[in-house]
Amino acid sequence: MLEAIIELALRRGAQEAEAFYSEVEETPVLFEANRLKQLNARQVSGVALRVIAGGRLGAASSSRRGDVEGLVEMALESAPYGPEARFHFPAADSYPSVQTYDPQVESFSLDDMVHLGQGLIDAVRREEPELVCDASVRRAVHRVVGINSNGGRFEYRRTVFSLGVHGTLVRGTDMLFVGDGQASCQAIRDGATVVQEVVRQILWARRTAVVRTGEMPVVFTAQGVAGALVGPLATAFSGRLAHQGQSPLAGRLGEPLYDQRFSLWDDPTLPYRTGSRICDDEGVASRRLPLVDGGVVAHFLYDLQTAGLAGAEPTGHGSRGPGGQVGISPSCLVFAEGELNLEDLVREVRDGLVVEQLMGAGQGNVLGGDFSGNVLLGYKIEGGEVVGRVKDTVVAGNVHRLLAEALLALGRGRWVGGSLYVPPIAFARLSVAAKG
Amino acid sequence: MDNDRIDEVTGLDADSLREEIEKALRGWDADYLEIRIDETSATRILYRGHELEEIGRSRSFGGNVRALYRGGWGFVSFNDPNDLRRRVEQAVSQARFVGSERSHLAEVEPVVDIVPLEVGKDPRQVPLARKKELLDEYNALIWSTPGISSSNIFYSDAHKRVVFASSEGSYVQQERIDVSLRIGATARRDGDVQQASVSLGALNDFSFVETLHDEVQRVARRAVELLDAPYVRPGVYPVVLDPILAGVFCHEAFGHLSEADHIYENERLRELMVLGRRFGQPILNIVDGAAVPGLRGSYRYDDEGVPAQKTYLIREGVLVGRLHSRETAAKMGERPTGNARALDYRFPPIVRMTNTYIEPGDATFEQLIADIKEGVYACNWYGGTTSMEMFTFSAGEAYMIRRGQVTELLRPVKLTGNVFETLMNIDGIGRDLAFNQGGGCGKAGQMPLPVSNGSPHIRIRQCVVGER
C-alpha cells in the first residue's frame, strides 16, 4: 500500500514523497488497588505521508485502512502553505544491525504477566501493608516501515516489555507516593530491581524530617535526575533550538561548558533498549552521537529539515509524533557514570537533601535549563545517613550551572524506563526552601 | 463529506452499521458489553519563529470493545472495522480471565439518540488559506513588537463523530468540533528570556480565531515588559487569582481529588473525602458538569451513554458530591454523574472532569483587594500539577498589590501549597465568573482531553509565592 501512496502522490504532482507505516500490538495487564483489574489488547496502525510539492512540505496521516486517496489529497492540499523543504528524502542506505526484537516477549503468557504484576504488589506490600498499589505489566510488538520516492526503504520490528508498580499511602491528609518501573525490548522475568527501589523509598520515607531553608548539598537519585534534570538538559541539545538561538548552548559547540567528568551521548544502536533502532523515522542511519564529551559540548540533535536549515549533518533524530509529524528527539540517552552507589553518595554528602521525585519540574524557564518544584518524594541527609522524608520543601536551580560548577560526584548508573541511562548525582549546593 | 465517513470506511449505511454492532453484542456470557467507534478529521498548523514550520491534515478511524465479567474488564481496540464479533469475543475472554468477584455497575436507563451537531462557524468550511492568513497576521503582530526574539503558534481543529452501543440497549451517536489555539511570544535581552502566552479554545465554533489581534498584541508586549519586571520577594502573601488561574486551581487542586476512581478502592482516601466534610468557607461552591452547554467540556452523553449532568462537588464549603463512572458510582453507593470519558477509540473511558468551576459570589474586584496591604495578583496560567495533597502552579502574569491597589508587574510567579489548607483559605469570591477554554487535561496517558474550567476572581488569605 505504501508504494501505491507514493505513486499516486507523484502522479498528482508531488516532486518527492515519503510514506511511513507504524503498527503496534500491545497487551497491558493492569492492576488496581492491589489486584488484577483489566486486560487490554490494542491493535493500532497508521500511515503518515509527506510530500514535497512546489518545493514545499505537505503532510497527512490516517489510521483508516486503505486510505490512499485521502492521504494524498490531504498532503497535497497542505503543501502550498507548508514550509520550504530544505532537504531531500534520503536514498537507499545501509543500516547497522541493532537488536530490538525478542520473540520471548511475544510468547510471554498472560498467566506469567499476571503472576509478575501480582508479585510486584505483594513484595512491596510486605514492606508496607497499608500501601494501596496500582501495577502494570505490558508486552508490545511494534512494526515500522518507511519508503520514499528516492529509493530509501527501511523496516524493523521492536518488542517492548515493561512493568511498574506505584503505591499510595494516605494518613489523614498526608500522602506518600512511591513507585518505580522498568522497560526493555527483552522479556523481563523478574521484578526484583523494581521492588528493591520501591522498598528503599518506603524505608527512607518511614520517618519524617525537616530541612532548613538555604543552600545545601543535594543528591538526585537516578529517578530524580530523570524526572527533574533530563528534560531541561536534553532540550538544550535540540538542533532546532540551537539554530534559532533559543538554546543556551547555541553557538557553543566545542566549548568546555561542563565539569570534565560529565559526558552525555545518544546511542540508538544499543542492544534491546526501547529507543534503539536501525534508523530514525526519516530513514537516517543510527549511530552513537556524543552530546557532551568530557565536559565539552560536542553535537546537537537534528532531523532532516532542521539540519537543512542549519547547514548541519542530519544526525538521525527525526521522530514521529502521534499525528505523523516529525520532531527532534533523542533515542537512548546515556550519562557517564561513576563508581559510587546511591548510599555512598549520601555518605559523601554528610548533610543535605535527597531528591527522588519533583512536582512541577517542567514549569520554569525550561529552555534556559531552569528547574524548580515541590519535592514530592525526598529525604533529609544527616551525618551521612538518610533520616527521613521531607515535606513542604521546594528546590530550584539551573541544570547547566549545576553540571558546570557544582558537580560533586556521579554515581553508578541504571536504566530508568527503557531508554535513559542515568546515575544518581550529588551536587555541592542547591537552593532549598522549606516551610517553617 | 464528513456526514457519511463511517459509511465510507465500513461500507455500511447508518442503519446497517447499527444492526452490525447490535448483532455483534448479542449472545455472550458477560455481565456487560459495549462497542464504541469513532472517526476524526483534523487540521494542525504550527509556527515557530518567523516561519510556519508544519501544516498537516489527518484523519482516523477506530473502534473498541469493552467487556465486564465478575468485576474484571477486557478491552480491545482496533482500526479495522471488519469482524466485530471476533473483537467482542476477545474482550469477553479477557474479562473472563480477569473476573473473579462481582460486577458493580450503577443502573442507568438505556438511551437511543442521534445528537445533531450544532455548529457556529464551522472550521471545516474555512479554507486552509484563510486559516494561514489569520495566523500569519498574528505572527506578524508579535514580530512587530520591538524586543521580541521568538514566537510560537499552534492551531488545531478536529471534527469527531462517535457511535456508542451497549448490551443494555443504548445506542448513541454524537459529534463535536474542537478548535484550539495557543499563541506565545518570547522576548530576550542578553541571557534573560521571558515568555508570555495565551491559550484559547471553543466547541463547535471557529469565530474566536478571527478576532484576536488586540489579545495577541497584549501578549507580545507583556513578554517584552517582563524583561524589566522585578522578581517577587518569595514569601507568604494574600493572593488574588484571576478567573483563569482560579479555574485552573479549581480543576487541578480540587477537581482531581473529586474523581471517584482515585478514591473508591482506597479506604483511607474514602475517609478523607467523606461527603459532609468541610473543605472551605461557606462562600465556596464548586461545580462540574458537561450539561453546562457550549463549553469545551460539554456533551450530551458520556462514553458510557450516561446523560451529562451538573454535579455540585462543594456546596457552601462542604463536600457534597464527586465524579463517577458507572462502576465507581455503584461501588460507592452513589449516583452516576456522566463523567466517564475516553480520549479516543484507543482508550477505555475513565472518570474525568468536564466543565469545572467555582460559582460566583458577590464581591467586586475592588472589594477583594481593598484591604490587602501587601499581596500578589496572579493571572493567567502557565502550568501546574498536583499530587492531590500538594499543588504547584505557575502564573503567566502577576502584579504586586499594595495598600488595596494593583501596582507593578512582576516576573512570573509560582504558587505552591497544601490543597486542603489553601481551599480553607479562600476567603473572598468575586461576581465575575469566566471560563478558560484553552486547556487540555491529562490522566492515565489520555491527553489532551477537552475540558474547560472557570471561576470568578478569588482571594486566598495566604499562599506561598515564589519565583518561577
PDB file of N, CA and C in Angstrom, chain A residues 35 37, chain B residues 31 68-73 99-105 327 330-331:
ATOM      1  N   ARG A  35      -5.075  -5.466  43.162  1.00  0.00           N
ATOM      2  CA  ARG A  35      -5.434  -6.707  42.474  1.00  0.00           C
ATOM      3  C   ARG A  35      -5.706  -6.499  40.984  1.00  0.00           C
ATOM      4  N   LYS A  37      -7.237  -6.066  37.507  1.00  0.00           N
ATOM      5  CA  LYS A  37      -8.451  -5.321  37.217  1.00  0.00           C
ATOM      6  C   LYS A  37      -8.842  -5.399  35.743  1.00  0.00           C
TER       7      LYS A  37
ATOM      8  N   ASP B  31     -21.257  -9.837  31.859  1.00  0.00           N
ATOM      9  CA  ASP B  31     -22.200  -9.008  32.608  1.00  0.00           C
ATOM     10  C   ASP B  31     -22.558  -7.729  31.858  1.00  0.00           C
ATOM     11  N   LEU B  68     -17.287  -6.636  30.606  1.00  0.00           N
ATOM     12  CA  LEU B  68     -17.180  -6.775  32.064  1.00  0.00           C
ATOM     13  C   LEU B  68     -17.706  -8.151  32.455  1.00  0.00           C
ATOM     14  N   TYR B  69     -16.920  -8.851  33.235  1.00  0.00           N
ATOM     15  CA  TYR B  69     -17.346 -10.160  33.720  1.00  0.00           C
ATOM     16  C   TYR B  69     -16.867 -10.325  35.159  1.00  0.00           C
ATOM     17  N   ARG B  70     -17.799 -10.483  36.085  1.00  0.00           N
ATOM     18  CA  ARG B  70     -17.480 -10.669  37.511  1.00  0.00           C
ATOM     19  C   ARG B  70     -16.393  -9.695  37.997  1.00  0.00           C
ATOM     20  N   GLY B  71     -16.572  -8.418  37.686  1.00  0.00           N
ATOM     21  CA  GLY B  71     -15.673  -7.378  38.198  1.00  0.00           C
ATOM     22  C   GLY B  71     -14.409  -7.176  37.391  1.00  0.00           C
ATOM     23  N   GLY B  72     -14.159  -8.060  36.412  1.00  0.00           N
ATOM     24  CA  GLY B  72     -12.944  -7.919  35.604  1.00  0.00           C
ATOM     25  C   GLY B  72     -13.273  -7.314  34.244  1.00  0.00           C
ATOM     26  N   TRP B  73     -12.384  -6.460  33.752  1.00  0.00           N
ATOM     27  CA  TRP B  73     -12.623  -5.786  32.474  1.00  0.00           C
ATOM     28  C   TRP B  73     -11.709  -6.324  31.382  1.00  0.00           C
ATOM     29  N   GLY B  99     -11.955 -11.641  35.696  1.00  0.00           N
ATOM     30  CA  GLY B  99     -13.044 -11.531  36.667  1.00  0.00           C
ATOM     31  C   GLY B  99     -13.099 -12.677  37.653  1.00  0.00           C
ATOM     32  N   SER B 100     -13.270 -12.339  38.928  1.00  0.00           N
ATOM     33  CA  SER B 100     -13.353 -13.396  39.933  1.00  0.00           C
ATOM     34  C   SER B 100     -14.262 -12.981  41.081  1.00  0.00           C
ATOM     35  N   GLU B 101     -14.808 -11.748  40.984  1.00  0.00           N
ATOM     36  CA  GLU B 101     -15.616 -11.289  42.113  1.00  0.00           C
ATOM     37  C   GLU B 101     -17.046 -11.040  41.639  1.00  0.00           C
ATOM     38  N   ARG B 102     -17.499  -9.802  41.810  1.00  0.00           N
ATOM     39  CA  ARG B 102     -18.845  -9.476  41.390  1.00  0.00           C
ATOM     40  C   ARG B 102     -18.784  -8.169  40.613  1.00  0.00           C
ATOM     41  N   SER B 103     -19.552  -8.044  39.563  1.00  0.00           N
ATOM     42  CA  SER B 103     -19.553  -6.804  38.793  1.00  0.00           C
ATOM     43  C   SER B 103     -20.399  -5.751  39.493  1.00  0.00           C
ATOM     44  N   HIS B 104     -19.913  -4.529  39.470  1.00  0.00           N
ATOM     45  CA  HIS B 104     -20.671  -3.399  40.010  1.00  0.00           C
ATOM     46  C   HIS B 104     -20.831  -2.378  38.903  1.00  0.00           C
ATOM     47  N   LEU B 105     -22.058  -2.062  38.567  1.00  0.00           N
ATOM     48  CA  LEU B 105     -22.318  -1.087  37.518  1.00  0.00           C
ATOM     49  C   LEU B 105     -23.627  -0.395  37.877  1.00  0.00           C
ATOM     50  N   GLU B 327     -19.162   2.317  37.272  1.00  0.00           N
ATOM     51  CA  GLU B 327     -18.581   1.364  38.216  1.00  0.00           C
ATOM     52  C   GLU B 327     -18.267   2.016  39.562  1.00  0.00           C
ATOM     53  N   ALA B 330     -21.459   2.699  41.520  1.00  0.00           N
ATOM     54  CA  ALA B 330     -22.042   1.502  42.130  1.00  0.00           C
ATOM     55  C   ALA B 330     -21.240   1.081  43.355  1.00  0.00           C
ATOM     56  N   LYS B 331     -19.926   1.120  43.216  1.00  0.00           N
ATOM     57  CA  LYS B 331     -19.088   0.662  44.332  1.00  0.00           C
ATOM     58  C   LYS B 331     -19.202   1.560  45.548  1.00  0.00           C
TER      59      LYS B 331
END
